[in-house]
Coordinates of N, CA, C and O in Angstrom, one line a residue:
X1 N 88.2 117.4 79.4 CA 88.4 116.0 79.4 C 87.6 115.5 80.6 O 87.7 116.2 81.6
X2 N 86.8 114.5 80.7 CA 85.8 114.1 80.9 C 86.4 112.7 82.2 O 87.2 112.0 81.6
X3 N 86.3 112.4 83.5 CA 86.8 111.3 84.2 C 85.7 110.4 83.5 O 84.7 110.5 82.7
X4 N 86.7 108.8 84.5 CA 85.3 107.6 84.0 C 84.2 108.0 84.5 O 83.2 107.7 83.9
X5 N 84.0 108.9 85.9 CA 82.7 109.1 86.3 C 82.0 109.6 86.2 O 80.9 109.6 86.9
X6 N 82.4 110.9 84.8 CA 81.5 112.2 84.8 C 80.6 110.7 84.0 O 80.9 109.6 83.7
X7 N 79.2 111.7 83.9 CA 77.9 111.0 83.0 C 78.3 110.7 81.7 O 77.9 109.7 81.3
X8 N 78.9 111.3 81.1 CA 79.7 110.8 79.8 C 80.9 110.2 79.2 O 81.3 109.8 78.1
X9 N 81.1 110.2 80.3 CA 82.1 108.5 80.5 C 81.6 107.5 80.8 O 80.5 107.3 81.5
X10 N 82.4 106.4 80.3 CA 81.8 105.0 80.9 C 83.4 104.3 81.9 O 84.7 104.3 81.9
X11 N 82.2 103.8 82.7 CA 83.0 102.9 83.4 C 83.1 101.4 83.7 O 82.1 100.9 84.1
X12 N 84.2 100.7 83.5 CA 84.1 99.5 83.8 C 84.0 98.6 84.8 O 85.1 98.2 85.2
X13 N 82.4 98.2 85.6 CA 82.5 97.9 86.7 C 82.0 96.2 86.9 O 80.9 95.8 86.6
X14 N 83.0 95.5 87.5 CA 83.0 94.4 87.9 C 82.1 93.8 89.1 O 82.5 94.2 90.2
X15 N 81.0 93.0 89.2 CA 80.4 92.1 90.3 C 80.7 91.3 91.0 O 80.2 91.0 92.1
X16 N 81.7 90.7 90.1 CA 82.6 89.5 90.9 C 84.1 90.2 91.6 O 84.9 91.1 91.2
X17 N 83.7 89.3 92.9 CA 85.1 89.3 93.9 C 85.9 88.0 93.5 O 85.6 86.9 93.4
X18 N 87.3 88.8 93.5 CA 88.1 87.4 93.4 C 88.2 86.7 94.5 O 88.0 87.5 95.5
X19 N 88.5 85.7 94.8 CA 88.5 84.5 95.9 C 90.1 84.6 96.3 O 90.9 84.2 95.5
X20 N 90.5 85.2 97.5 CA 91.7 84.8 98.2 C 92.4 83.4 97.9 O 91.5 82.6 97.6
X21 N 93.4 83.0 97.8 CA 93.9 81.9 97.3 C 94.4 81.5 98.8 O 95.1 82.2 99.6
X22 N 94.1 80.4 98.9 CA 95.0 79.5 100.4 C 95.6 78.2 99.7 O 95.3 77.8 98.6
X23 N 96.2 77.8 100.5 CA 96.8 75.9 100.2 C 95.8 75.1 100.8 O 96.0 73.9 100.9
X24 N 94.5 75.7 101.3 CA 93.9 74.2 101.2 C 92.6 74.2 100.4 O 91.6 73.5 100.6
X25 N 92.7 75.4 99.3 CA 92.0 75.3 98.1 C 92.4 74.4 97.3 O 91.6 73.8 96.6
X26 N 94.2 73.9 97.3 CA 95.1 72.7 96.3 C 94.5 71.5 97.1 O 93.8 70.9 96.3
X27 N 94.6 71.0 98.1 CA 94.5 69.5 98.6 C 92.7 69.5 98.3 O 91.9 70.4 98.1
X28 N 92.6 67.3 98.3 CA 91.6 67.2 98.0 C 90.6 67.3 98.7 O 91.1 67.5 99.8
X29 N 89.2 67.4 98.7 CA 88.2 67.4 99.3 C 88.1 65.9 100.5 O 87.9 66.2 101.7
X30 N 88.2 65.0 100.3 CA 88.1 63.8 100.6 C 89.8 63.7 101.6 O 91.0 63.4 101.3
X31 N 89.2 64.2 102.7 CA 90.5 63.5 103.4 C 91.1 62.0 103.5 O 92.3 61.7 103.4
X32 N 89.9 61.3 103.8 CA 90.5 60.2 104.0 C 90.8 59.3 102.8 O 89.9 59.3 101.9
X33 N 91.8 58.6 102.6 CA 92.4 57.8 101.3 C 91.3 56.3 101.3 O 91.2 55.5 102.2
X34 N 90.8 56.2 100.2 CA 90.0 55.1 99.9 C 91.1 53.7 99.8 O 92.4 53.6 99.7
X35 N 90.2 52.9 99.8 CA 90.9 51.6 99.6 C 91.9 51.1 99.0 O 92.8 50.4 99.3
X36 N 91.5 52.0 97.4 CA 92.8 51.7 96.5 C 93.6 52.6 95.7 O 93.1 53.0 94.6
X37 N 94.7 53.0 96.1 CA 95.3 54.9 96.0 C 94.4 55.1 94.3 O 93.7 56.1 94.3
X38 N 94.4 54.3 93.2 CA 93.4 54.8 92.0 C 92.3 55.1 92.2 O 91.7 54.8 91.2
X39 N 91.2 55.7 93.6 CA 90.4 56.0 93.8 C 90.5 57.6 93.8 O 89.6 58.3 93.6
X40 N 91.8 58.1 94.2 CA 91.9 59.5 94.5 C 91.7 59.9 93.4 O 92.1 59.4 92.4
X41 N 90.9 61.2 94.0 CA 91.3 62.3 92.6 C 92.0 63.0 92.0 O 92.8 63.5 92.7
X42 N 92.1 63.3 90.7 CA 92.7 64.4 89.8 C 92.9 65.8 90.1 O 92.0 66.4 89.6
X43 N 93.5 66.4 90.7 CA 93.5 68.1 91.5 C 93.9 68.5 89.7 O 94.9 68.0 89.2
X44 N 93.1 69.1 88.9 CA 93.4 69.5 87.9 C 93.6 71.3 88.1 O 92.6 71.5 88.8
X45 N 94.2 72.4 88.0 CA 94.5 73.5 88.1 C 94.9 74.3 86.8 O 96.1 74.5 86.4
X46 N 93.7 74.7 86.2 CA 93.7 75.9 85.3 C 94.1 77.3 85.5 O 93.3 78.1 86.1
X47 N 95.2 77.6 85.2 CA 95.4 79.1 85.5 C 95.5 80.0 84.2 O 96.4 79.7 83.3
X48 N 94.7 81.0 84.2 CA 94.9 82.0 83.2 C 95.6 83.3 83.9 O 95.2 84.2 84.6
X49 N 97.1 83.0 83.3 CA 98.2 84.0 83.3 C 97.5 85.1 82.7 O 97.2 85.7 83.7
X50 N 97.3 85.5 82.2 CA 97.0 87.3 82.4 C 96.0 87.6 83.0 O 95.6 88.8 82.8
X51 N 95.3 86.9 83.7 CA 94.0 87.5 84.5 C 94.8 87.7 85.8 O 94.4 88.2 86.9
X52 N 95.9 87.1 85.6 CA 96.3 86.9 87.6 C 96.7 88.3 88.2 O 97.3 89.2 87.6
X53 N 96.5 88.5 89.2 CA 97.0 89.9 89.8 C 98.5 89.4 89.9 O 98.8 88.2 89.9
X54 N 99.6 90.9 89.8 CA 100.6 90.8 90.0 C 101.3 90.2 91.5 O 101.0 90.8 92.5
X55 N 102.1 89.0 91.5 CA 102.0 88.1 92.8 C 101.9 86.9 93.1 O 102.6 86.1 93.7
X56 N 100.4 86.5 92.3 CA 99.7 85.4 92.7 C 100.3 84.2 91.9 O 100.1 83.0 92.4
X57 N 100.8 84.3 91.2 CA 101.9 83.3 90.2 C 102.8 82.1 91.3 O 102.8 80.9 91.5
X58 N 103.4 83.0 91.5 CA 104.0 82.4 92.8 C 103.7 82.0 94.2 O 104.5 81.5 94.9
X59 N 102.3 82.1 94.6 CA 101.5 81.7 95.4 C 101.1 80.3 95.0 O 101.4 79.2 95.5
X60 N 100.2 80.7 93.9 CA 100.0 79.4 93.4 C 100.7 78.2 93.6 O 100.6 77.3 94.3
X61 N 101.6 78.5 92.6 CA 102.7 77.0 92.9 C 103.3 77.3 94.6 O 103.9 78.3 94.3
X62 N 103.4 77.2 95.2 CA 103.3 77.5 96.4 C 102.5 76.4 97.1 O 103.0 75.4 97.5
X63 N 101.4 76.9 97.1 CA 100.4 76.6 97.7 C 99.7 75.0 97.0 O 99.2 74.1 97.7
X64 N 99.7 74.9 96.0 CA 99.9 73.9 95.4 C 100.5 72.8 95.2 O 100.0 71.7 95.1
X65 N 101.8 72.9 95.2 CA 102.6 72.0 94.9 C 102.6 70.9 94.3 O 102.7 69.8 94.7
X66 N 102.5 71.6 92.6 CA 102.3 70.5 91.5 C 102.9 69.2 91.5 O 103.7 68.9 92.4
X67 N 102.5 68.4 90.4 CA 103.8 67.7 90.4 C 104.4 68.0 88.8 O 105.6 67.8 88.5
X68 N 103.3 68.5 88.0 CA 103.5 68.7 86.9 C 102.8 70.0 86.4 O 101.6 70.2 86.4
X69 N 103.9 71.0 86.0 CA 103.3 72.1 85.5 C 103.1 72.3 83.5 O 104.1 72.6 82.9
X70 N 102.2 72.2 83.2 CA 102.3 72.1 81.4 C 101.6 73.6 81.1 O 100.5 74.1 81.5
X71 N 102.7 74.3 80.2 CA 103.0 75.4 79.7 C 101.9 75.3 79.0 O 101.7 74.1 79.0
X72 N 100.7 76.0 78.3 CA 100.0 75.7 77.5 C 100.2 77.0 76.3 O 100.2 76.9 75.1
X73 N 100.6 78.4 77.2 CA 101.1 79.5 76.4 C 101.6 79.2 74.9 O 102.0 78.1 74.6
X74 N 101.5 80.0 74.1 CA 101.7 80.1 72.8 C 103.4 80.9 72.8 O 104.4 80.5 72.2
X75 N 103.2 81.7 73.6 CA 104.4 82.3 74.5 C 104.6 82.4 75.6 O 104.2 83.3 76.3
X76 N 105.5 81.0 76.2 CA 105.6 81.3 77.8 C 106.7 82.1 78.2 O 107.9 82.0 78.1
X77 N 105.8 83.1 78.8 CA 106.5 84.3 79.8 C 106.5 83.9 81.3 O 105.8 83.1 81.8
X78 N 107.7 85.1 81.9 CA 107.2 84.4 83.2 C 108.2 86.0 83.9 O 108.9 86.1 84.8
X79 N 107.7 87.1 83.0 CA 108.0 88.1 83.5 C 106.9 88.9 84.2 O 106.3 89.7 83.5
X80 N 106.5 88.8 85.2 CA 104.9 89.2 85.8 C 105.4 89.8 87.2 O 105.6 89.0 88.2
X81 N 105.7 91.2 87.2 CA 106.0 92.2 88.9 C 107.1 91.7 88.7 O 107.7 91.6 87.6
X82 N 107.6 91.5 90.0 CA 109.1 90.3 90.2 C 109.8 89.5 90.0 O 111.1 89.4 90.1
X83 N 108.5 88.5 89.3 CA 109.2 87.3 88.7 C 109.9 87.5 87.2 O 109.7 88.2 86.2
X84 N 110.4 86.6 87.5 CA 111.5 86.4 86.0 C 111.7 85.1 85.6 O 112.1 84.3 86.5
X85 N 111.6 84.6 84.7 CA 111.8 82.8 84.1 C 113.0 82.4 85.1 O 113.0 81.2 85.1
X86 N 113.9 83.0 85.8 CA 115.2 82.3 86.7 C 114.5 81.9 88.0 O 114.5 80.8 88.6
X87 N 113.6 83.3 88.2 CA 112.8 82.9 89.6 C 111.6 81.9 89.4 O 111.4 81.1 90.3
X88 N 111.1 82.1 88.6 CA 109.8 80.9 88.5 C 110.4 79.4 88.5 O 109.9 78.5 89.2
X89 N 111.5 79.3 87.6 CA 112.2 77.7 87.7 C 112.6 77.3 89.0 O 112.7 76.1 89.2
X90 N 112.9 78.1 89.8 CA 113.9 78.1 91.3 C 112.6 77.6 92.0 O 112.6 76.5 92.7
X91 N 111.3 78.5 91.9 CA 110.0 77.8 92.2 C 109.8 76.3 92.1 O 109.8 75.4 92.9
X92 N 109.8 76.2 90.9 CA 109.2 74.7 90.6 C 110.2 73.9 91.2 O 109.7 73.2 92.1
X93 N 111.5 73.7 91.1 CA 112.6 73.2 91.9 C 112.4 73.0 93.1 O 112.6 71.9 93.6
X94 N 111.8 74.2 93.9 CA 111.3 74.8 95.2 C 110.4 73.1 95.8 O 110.6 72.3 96.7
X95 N 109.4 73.2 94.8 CA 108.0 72.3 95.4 C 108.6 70.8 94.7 O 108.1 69.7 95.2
X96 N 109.4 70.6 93.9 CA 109.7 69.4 92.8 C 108.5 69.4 91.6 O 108.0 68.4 91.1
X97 N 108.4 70.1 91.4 CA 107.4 70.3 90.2 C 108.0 69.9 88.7 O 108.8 70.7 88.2
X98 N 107.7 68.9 87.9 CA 108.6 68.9 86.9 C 107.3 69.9 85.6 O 106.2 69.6 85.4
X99 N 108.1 71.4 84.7 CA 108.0 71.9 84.2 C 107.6 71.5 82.9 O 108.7 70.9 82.7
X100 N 107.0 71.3 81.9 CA 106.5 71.1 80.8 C 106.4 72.1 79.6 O 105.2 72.0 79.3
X101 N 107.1 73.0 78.8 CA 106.3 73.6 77.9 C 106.2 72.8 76.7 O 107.1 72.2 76.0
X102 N 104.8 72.8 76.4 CA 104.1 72.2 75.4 C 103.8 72.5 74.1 O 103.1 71.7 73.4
X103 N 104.6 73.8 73.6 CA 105.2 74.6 72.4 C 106.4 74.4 72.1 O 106.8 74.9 71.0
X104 N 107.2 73.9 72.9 CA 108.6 73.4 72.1 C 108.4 72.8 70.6 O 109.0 73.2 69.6
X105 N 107.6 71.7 70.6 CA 107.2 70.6 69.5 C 106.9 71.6 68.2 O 107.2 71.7 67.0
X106 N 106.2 72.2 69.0 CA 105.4 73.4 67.7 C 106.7 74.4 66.7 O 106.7 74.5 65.5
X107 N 107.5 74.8 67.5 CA 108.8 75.5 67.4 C 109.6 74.7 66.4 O 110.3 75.4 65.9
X108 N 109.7 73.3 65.9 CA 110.2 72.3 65.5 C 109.3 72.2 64.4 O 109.9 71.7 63.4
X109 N 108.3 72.4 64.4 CA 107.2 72.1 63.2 C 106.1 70.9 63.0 O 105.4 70.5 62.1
X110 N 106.2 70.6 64.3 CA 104.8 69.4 64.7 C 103.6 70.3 64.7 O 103.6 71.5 64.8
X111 N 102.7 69.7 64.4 CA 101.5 70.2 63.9 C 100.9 70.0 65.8 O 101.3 69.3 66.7
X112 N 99.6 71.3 65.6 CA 99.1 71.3 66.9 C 98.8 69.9 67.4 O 99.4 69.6 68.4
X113 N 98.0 69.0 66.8 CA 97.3 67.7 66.8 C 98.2 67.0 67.0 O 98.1 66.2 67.8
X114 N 99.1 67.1 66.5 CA 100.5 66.0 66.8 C 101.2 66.1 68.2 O 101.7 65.2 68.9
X115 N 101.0 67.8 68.7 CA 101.5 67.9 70.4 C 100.2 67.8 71.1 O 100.5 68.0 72.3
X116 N 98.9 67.7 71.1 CA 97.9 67.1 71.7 C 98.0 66.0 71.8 O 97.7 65.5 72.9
X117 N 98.3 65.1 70.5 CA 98.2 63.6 70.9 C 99.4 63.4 71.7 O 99.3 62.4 72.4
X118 N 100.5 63.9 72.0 CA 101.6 63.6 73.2 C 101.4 64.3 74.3 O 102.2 64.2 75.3
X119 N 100.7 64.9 74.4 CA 99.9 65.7 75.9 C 99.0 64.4 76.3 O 99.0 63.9 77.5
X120 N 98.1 63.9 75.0 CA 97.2 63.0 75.8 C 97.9 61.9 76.2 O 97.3 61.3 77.2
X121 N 99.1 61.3 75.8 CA 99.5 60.2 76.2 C 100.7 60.6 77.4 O 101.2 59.7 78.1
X122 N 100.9 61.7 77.6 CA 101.5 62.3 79.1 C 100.8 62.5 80.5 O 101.3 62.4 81.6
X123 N 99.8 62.9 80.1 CA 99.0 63.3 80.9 C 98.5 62.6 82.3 O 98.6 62.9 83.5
X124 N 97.8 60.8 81.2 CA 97.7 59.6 82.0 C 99.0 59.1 83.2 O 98.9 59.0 84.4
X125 N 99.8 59.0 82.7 CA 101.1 59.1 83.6 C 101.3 59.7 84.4 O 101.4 59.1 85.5
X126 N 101.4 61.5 84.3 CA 101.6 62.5 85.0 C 100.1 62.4 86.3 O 100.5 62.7 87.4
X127 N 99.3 62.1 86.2 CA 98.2 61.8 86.9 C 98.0 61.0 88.0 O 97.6 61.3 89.1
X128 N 98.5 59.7 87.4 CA 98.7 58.6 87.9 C 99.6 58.5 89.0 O 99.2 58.1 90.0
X129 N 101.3 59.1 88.9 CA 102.4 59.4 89.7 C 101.8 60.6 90.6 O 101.8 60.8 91.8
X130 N 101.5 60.9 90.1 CA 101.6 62.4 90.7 C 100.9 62.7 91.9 O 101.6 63.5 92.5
X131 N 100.0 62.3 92.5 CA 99.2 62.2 94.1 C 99.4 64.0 94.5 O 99.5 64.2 95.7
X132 N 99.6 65.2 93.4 CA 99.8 65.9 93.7 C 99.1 66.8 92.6 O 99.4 66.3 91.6
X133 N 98.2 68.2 92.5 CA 97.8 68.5 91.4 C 98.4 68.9 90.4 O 99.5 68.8 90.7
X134 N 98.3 69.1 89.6 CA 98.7 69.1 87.5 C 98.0 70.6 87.2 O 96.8 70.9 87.1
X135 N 98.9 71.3 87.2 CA 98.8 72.3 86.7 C 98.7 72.8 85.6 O 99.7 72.4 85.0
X136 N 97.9 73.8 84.5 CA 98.4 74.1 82.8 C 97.8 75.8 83.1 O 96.9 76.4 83.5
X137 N 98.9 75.9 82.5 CA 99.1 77.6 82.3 C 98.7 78.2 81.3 O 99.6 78.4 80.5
X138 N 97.4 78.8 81.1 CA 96.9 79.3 79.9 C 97.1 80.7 79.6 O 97.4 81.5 80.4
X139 N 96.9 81.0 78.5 CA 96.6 82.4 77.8 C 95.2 83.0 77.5 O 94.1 83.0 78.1
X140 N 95.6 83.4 76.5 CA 93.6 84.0 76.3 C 93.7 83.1 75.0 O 94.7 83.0 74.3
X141 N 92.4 82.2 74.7 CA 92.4 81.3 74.1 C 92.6 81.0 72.7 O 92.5 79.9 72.1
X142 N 93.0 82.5 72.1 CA 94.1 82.3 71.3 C 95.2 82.0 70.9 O 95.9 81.7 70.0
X143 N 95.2 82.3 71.9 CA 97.2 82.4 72.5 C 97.8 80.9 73.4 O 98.8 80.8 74.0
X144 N 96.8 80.1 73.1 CA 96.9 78.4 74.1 C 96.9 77.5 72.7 O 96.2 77.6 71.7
X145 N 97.8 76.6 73.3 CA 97.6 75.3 72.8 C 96.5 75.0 72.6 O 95.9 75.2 71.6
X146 N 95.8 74.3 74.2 CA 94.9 73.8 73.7 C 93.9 74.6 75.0 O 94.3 75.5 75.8
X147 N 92.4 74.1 75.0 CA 91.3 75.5 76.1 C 91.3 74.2 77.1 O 91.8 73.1 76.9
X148 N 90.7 74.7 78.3 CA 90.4 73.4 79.3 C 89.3 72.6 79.1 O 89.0 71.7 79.9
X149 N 88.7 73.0 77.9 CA 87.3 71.7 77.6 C 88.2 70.9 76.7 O 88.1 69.7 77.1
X150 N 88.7 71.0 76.0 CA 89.9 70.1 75.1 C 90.8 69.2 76.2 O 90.9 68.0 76.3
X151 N 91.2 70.3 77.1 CA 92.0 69.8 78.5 C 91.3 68.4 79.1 O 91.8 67.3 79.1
X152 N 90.2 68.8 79.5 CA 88.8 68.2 80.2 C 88.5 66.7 79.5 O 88.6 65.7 80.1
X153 N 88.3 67.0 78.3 CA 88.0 65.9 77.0 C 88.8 64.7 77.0 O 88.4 63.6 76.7
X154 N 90.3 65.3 77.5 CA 91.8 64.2 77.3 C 91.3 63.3 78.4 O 91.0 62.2 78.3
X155 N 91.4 64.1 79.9 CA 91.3 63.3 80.8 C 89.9 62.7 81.6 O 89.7 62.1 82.7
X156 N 89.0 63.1 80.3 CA 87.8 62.1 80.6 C 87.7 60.9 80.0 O 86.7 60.3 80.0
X157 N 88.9 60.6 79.3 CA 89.5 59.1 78.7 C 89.7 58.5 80.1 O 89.5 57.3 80.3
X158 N 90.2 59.3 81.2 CA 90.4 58.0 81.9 C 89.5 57.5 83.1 O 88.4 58.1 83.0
X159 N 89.6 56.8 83.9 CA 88.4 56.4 84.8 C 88.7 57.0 86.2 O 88.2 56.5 87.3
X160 N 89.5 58.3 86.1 CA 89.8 58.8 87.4 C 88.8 59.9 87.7 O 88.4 60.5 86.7
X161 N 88.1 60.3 89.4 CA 87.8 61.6 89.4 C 88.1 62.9 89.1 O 89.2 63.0 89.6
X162 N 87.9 63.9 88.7 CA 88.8 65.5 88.7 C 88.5 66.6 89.4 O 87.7 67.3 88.8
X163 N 88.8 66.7 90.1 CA 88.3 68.1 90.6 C 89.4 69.1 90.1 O 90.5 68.8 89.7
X164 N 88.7 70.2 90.2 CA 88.6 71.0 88.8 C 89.2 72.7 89.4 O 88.2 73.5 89.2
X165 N 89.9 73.1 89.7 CA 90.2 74.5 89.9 C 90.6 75.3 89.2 O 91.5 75.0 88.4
X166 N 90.1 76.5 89.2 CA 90.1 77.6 88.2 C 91.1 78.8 88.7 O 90.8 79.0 89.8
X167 N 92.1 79.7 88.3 CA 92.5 80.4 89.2 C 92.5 82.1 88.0 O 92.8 82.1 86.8
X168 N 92.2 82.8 88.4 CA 91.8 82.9 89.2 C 90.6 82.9 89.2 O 90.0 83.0 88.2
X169 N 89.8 82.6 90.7 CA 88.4 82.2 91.3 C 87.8 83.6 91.4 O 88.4 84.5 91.9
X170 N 86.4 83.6 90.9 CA 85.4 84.7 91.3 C 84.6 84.3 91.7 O 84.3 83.1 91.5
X171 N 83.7 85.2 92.8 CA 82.2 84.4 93.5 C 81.7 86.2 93.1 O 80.6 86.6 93.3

């Protein structure tokens, strides 16, 4: 039997480093507040749950401090190392993050397009209130509601900036 490194094995080797996560990756770029609070930006925060190292789940919201987190999972889990769906809720409670899964509707028998058009008319709201980033929690993109260019699409209806975070980050 043969390691990944004999010559006849293959090995899978990665170029990208992941990016350390801090809390002042979450706040915006632009310290100072423009003239009229609808000038600030959108902290939009894409996280793809199974890429995350065991941990970082809870960093995240952490360090973030959503105001709105939207489930995008097909199945939301929230068994990852430690965590457990009691501990992730106690989280969001933690920061006031109000929780969103966006597959309940589907579970009922709404058609995908029918919980997209109530994502897009949530969203503007959740944005607006919120002076705090918007989080959505993805799968691998079969396994999502909807992808972050569909994401992207909704909230380029409105006339706000977005800055755009990805987690996890590679350089």
């Amino acid at each position: 039997m043969s390691s990944p490194t004999d010559r006849g094995g293959l090995r899978v080797v990665s170029s990208k480093r992941r990016i350390a996560l801090s809390a002042e990756m979450f706040r915006p770029q632009e310290r100072q507040a423009g003239l009229f609070d609808d000038e600030a930006a959108w902290t939009i925060v894409f996280v793809s749950v199974p890429d995350l190292p065991e941990g970082v789940f809870g960093d995240i919201i952490r360090y973030a401090e959503p105001s709105f987190v939207f489930d995008l999972r097909l199945a939301p889990r929230f068994d990852m190392g430690s965590l457990n769906r009691e501990r992730a809720f106690e989280l969001f409670d933690r920061v006031r993050a109000t929780y969103v899964d966006t597959t309940t509707p589907l579970m009922a028998g709404v058609k995908r397009e029918e919980v997209i058009e109530m994502l897009v008319r949530r969203l503007p709201d959740a944005g607006l209130a919120a002076r705090r980033p918007v989080v959505f929690l993805l799968g691998r993109s079969e396994s999502s509601l909807a992808t972050p260019p569909e994401i992207l699409s909704i909230l380029g209806r409105s006339s706000h900036r977005l800055e755009i975070i990805n987690v996890p980050q590679e350089i």
